[in-house]
C-alpha cells in the first residue's frame, strides 16, 4: 500500500490556476497531479533530490 500523501490548502491566483489547468488537460493529468509534476520538475532543475515511492498516479506522461 503506497504511503499517504500530505494534504494541504493552496491558494492560487485564478489566472495561474487556469494556466495550470490548461497544462493538466493537455497532459491528461488532474490539476493536483500537474502541480506535483511541476514542483518535482522545478526541484530537479534546482538540483534538489526528492526520494518518493512511485505509484500508478506518479507516472510521467
CSV table of N, CA and C in Angstrom, one decimal:
chain,number,residue,atom,x,y,z
A,1,UNK,N,0.8,-1.2,0.0
A,1,UNK,CA,0.0,0.0,0.0
A,1,UNK,C,0.9,1.2,0.0
A,2,UNK,N,0.7,2.2,-1.0
A,2,UNK,CA,1.5,3.4,-1.0
A,2,UNK,C,1.3,4.3,0.2
A,3,UNK,N,2.3,5.1,0.6
A,3,UNK,CA,2.1,6.0,1.7
A,3,UNK,C,1.1,7.1,1.4
A,4,UNK,N,0.5,7.6,2.5
A,4,UNK,CA,-0.4,8.7,2.4
A,4,UNK,C,0.3,9.9,1.8
A,5,UNK,N,-0.4,10.7,1.0
A,5,UNK,CA,0.2,11.9,0.5
A,5,UNK,C,-0.3,13.0,1.5
A,6,UNK,N,0.5,14.0,1.7
A,6,UNK,CA,0.2,15.1,2.5
A,6,UNK,C,-0.8,16.0,1.9
A,7,UNK,N,-1.9,16.3,2.6
A,7,UNK,CA,-2.9,17.2,2.0
A,7,UNK,C,-2.8,18.6,2.7
A,8,UNK,N,-2.9,19.6,1.8
A,8,UNK,CA,-2.9,21.0,2.4
A,8,UNK,C,-3.6,21.9,1.4
A,9,UNK,N,-4.1,23.0,1.9
A,9,UNK,CA,-4.8,24.0,1.1
A,9,UNK,C,-3.8,24.9,0.3
A,10,UNK,N,-4.1,25.2,-0.9
A,10,UNK,CA,-3.2,26.0,-1.7
A,10,UNK,C,-4.0,27.1,-2.3
A,11,UNK,N,-3.7,28.3,-2.1
A,11,UNK,CA,-4.4,29.5,-2.7
A,11,UNK,C,-3.6,30.0,-3.9
A,12,UNK,N,-4.2,30.0,-5.0
A,12,UNK,CA,-3.6,30.5,-6.2
A,12,UNK,C,-4.4,31.6,-6.9
A,13,UNK,N,-3.7,32.5,-7.6
A,13,UNK,CA,-4.3,33.5,-8.4
A,13,UNK,C,-5.1,32.7,-9.5
A,14,UNK,N,-6.3,33.2,-9.7
A,14,UNK,CA,-7.2,32.5,-10.7
A,14,UNK,C,-6.5,32.3,-12.1
A,15,UNK,N,-5.7,33.3,-12.5
A,15,UNK,CA,-5.0,33.2,-13.8
A,15,UNK,C,-4.0,32.1,-13.8
A,16,UNK,N,-3.3,32.0,-12.7
A,16,UNK,CA,-2.3,30.9,-12.5
A,16,UNK,C,-2.9,29.5,-12.5
A,17,UNK,N,-4.0,29.4,-11.7
A,17,UNK,CA,-4.8,28.2,-11.7
A,17,UNK,C,-5.3,27.8,-13.1
A,18,UNK,N,-5.8,28.7,-13.8
A,18,UNK,CA,-6.3,28.4,-15.2
A,18,UNK,C,-5.2,27.9,-16.1
A,19,UNK,N,-4.0,28.5,-16.0
A,19,UNK,CA,-2.8,28.1,-16.8
A,19,UNK,C,-2.4,26.7,-16.4
A,20,UNK,N,-2.4,26.4,-15.1
A,20,UNK,CA,-2.1,25.0,-14.7
A,20,UNK,C,-3.1,24.0,-15.1
A,21,UNK,N,-4.4,24.4,-15.1
A,21,UNK,CA,-5.5,23.6,-15.5
A,21,UNK,C,-5.4,23.3,-17.0
A,22,UNK,N,-5.0,24.3,-17.8
A,22,UNK,CA,-4.8,24.0,-19.3
A,22,UNK,C,-3.7,23.0,-19.5
A,23,UNK,N,-2.5,23.2,-18.8
A,23,UNK,CA,-1.4,22.3,-18.9
A,23,UNK,C,-1.9,20.9,-18.5
A,24,UNK,N,-2.6,20.8,-17.4
A,24,UNK,CA,-3.0,19.5,-16.9
A,24,UNK,C,-3.9,18.8,-17.9
A,25,UNK,N,-4.8,19.5,-18.5
A,25,UNK,CA,-5.7,19.0,-19.6
A,25,UNK,C,-4.9,18.5,-20.8
A,26,UNK,N,-3.9,19.3,-21.2
A,26,UNK,CA,-3.1,18.9,-22.3
A,26,UNK,C,-2.2,17.6,-22.0
A,27,UNK,N,-1.8,17.5,-20.8
A,27,UNK,CA,-1.0,16.4,-20.4
A,27,UNK,C,-1.8,15.2,-19.8
A,28,UNK,N,-3.2,15.3,-19.9
A,28,UNK,CA,-4.1,14.2,-19.4
A,28,UNK,C,-3.8,13.9,-17.9
A,29,UNK,N,-3.6,15.0,-17.1
A,29,UNK,CA,-3.4,14.8,-15.7
A,29,UNK,C,-4.5,15.6,-15.0
A,30,UNK,N,-4.7,15.3,-13.7
A,30,UNK,CA,-5.5,16.2,-12.9
A,30,UNK,C,-4.7,17.5,-12.5
A,31,UNK,N,-5.4,18.5,-12.1
A,31,UNK,CA,-4.7,19.7,-11.7
A,31,UNK,C,-3.7,19.4,-10.5
A,32,UNK,N,-4.1,18.6,-9.6
A,32,UNK,CA,-3.3,18.2,-8.5
A,32,UNK,C,-2.0,17.5,-9.0
A,33,UNK,N,-2.2,16.5,-9.9
A,33,UNK,CA,-1.0,15.8,-10.4
A,33,UNK,C,-0.1,16.7,-11.2
A,34,UNK,N,-0.7,17.7,-11.9
A,34,UNK,CA,0.1,18.6,-12.7
A,34,UNK,C,0.9,19.5,-11.8
A,35,UNK,N,0.3,20.0,-10.7
A,35,UNK,CA,1.1,20.8,-9.7
A,35,UNK,C,2.2,20.0,-9.1
A,36,UNK,N,2.0,18.7,-8.8
A,36,UNK,CA,3.0,17.9,-8.2
A,36,UNK,C,4.1,17.7,-9.3
A,37,UNK,N,3.8,17.4,-10.5
A,37,UNK,CA,4.7,17.3,-11.6
A,37,UNK,C,5.6,18.5,-11.8
A,38,UNK,N,4.9,19.7,-11.8
A,38,UNK,CA,5.7,20.9,-11.9
A,38,UNK,C,6.6,21.2,-10.8
A,39,UNK,N,6.2,20.9,-9.6
A,39,UNK,CA,7.0,21.1,-8.4
A,39,UNK,C,8.2,20.2,-8.5
A,40,UNK,N,8.0,18.9,-8.8
A,40,UNK,CA,9.2,18.0,-9.0
A,40,UNK,C,10.1,18.4,-10.0
A,41,UNK,N,9.6,18.9,-11.2
A,41,UNK,CA,10.4,19.4,-12.3
A,41,UNK,C,11.2,20.6,-11.8
A,42,UNK,N,10.6,21.5,-11.1
A,42,UNK,CA,11.3,22.7,-10.6
A,42,UNK,C,12.4,22.3,-9.6
A,43,UNK,N,12.1,21.4,-8.7
A,43,UNK,CA,13.1,21.0,-7.7
A,43,UNK,C,14.3,20.3,-8.4
A,44,UNK,N,14.0,19.5,-9.4
A,44,UNK,CA,15.0,18.8,-10.2
A,44,UNK,C,15.9,19.8,-10.9
A,45,UNK,N,15.3,20.8,-11.5
A,45,UNK,CA,16.1,21.9,-12.2
A,45,UNK,C,17.0,22.6,-11.2
A,46,UNK,N,16.6,22.7,-10.0
A,46,UNK,CA,17.4,23.4,-9.0
A,46,UNK,C,18.4,22.5,-8.2
A,47,UNK,N,18.4,21.2,-8.6
A,47,UNK,CA,19.3,20.3,-8.1
A,47,UNK,C,18.9,19.7,-6.7
A,48,UNK,N,17.6,19.7,-6.4
A,48,UNK,CA,17.1,19.2,-5.2
A,48,UNK,C,16.6,17.8,-5.5
A,49,UNK,N,17.2,16.8,-4.8
A,49,UNK,CA,16.7,15.4,-5.0
A,49,UNK,C,15.6,15.1,-4.0
A,50,UNK,N,14.5,14.5,-4.6
A,50,UNK,CA,13.3,14.1,-3.8
A,50,UNK,C,13.2,12.6,-4.0
A,51,UNK,N,13.3,11.9,-2.9
A,51,UNK,CA,13.0,10.5,-2.9
A,51,UNK,C,11.6,10.2,-2.6
A,52,UNK,N,10.9,9.5,-3.5
A,52,UNK,CA,9.5,9.2,-3.3
A,52,UNK,C,9.2,7.8,-3.8
A,53,UNK,N,8.2,7.2,-3.2
A,53,UNK,CA,7.7,5.9,-3.7
A,53,UNK,C,6.8,6.1,-4.9
A,54,UNK,N,7.1,5.5,-6.0
A,54,UNK,CA,6.3,5.6,-7.2
A,54,UNK,C,5.0,4.8,-7.0
A,55,UNK,N,3.9,5.3,-7.5
A,55,UNK,CA,2.7,4.5,-7.6
A,55,UNK,C,2.1,4.9,-9.0
A,56,UNK,N,1.0,4.3,-9.3
A,56,UNK,CA,0.4,4.4,-10.6
A,56,UNK,C,0.1,5.9,-11.0
A,57,UNK,N,-0.2,6.7,-10.0
A,57,UNK,CA,-0.6,8.1,-10.2
A,57,UNK,C,0.6,9.0,-10.4
A,58,UNK,N,1.8,8.5,-10.2
A,58,UNK,CA,3.0,9.3,-10.3
A,58,UNK,C,3.7,9.2,-11.6
A,59,UNK,N,3.2,8.5,-12.6
A,59,UNK,CA,3.9,8.3,-13.8
A,59,UNK,C,3.9,9.5,-14.7
A,60,UNK,N,5.1,9.8,-15.2
A,60,UNK,CA,5.3,11.0,-16.1
A,60,UNK,C,4.7,10.6,-17.5
A,61,UNK,N,4.0,11.5,-18.1
A,61,UNK,CA,3.4,11.2,-19.4
A,61,UNK,C,4.1,12.0,-20.4
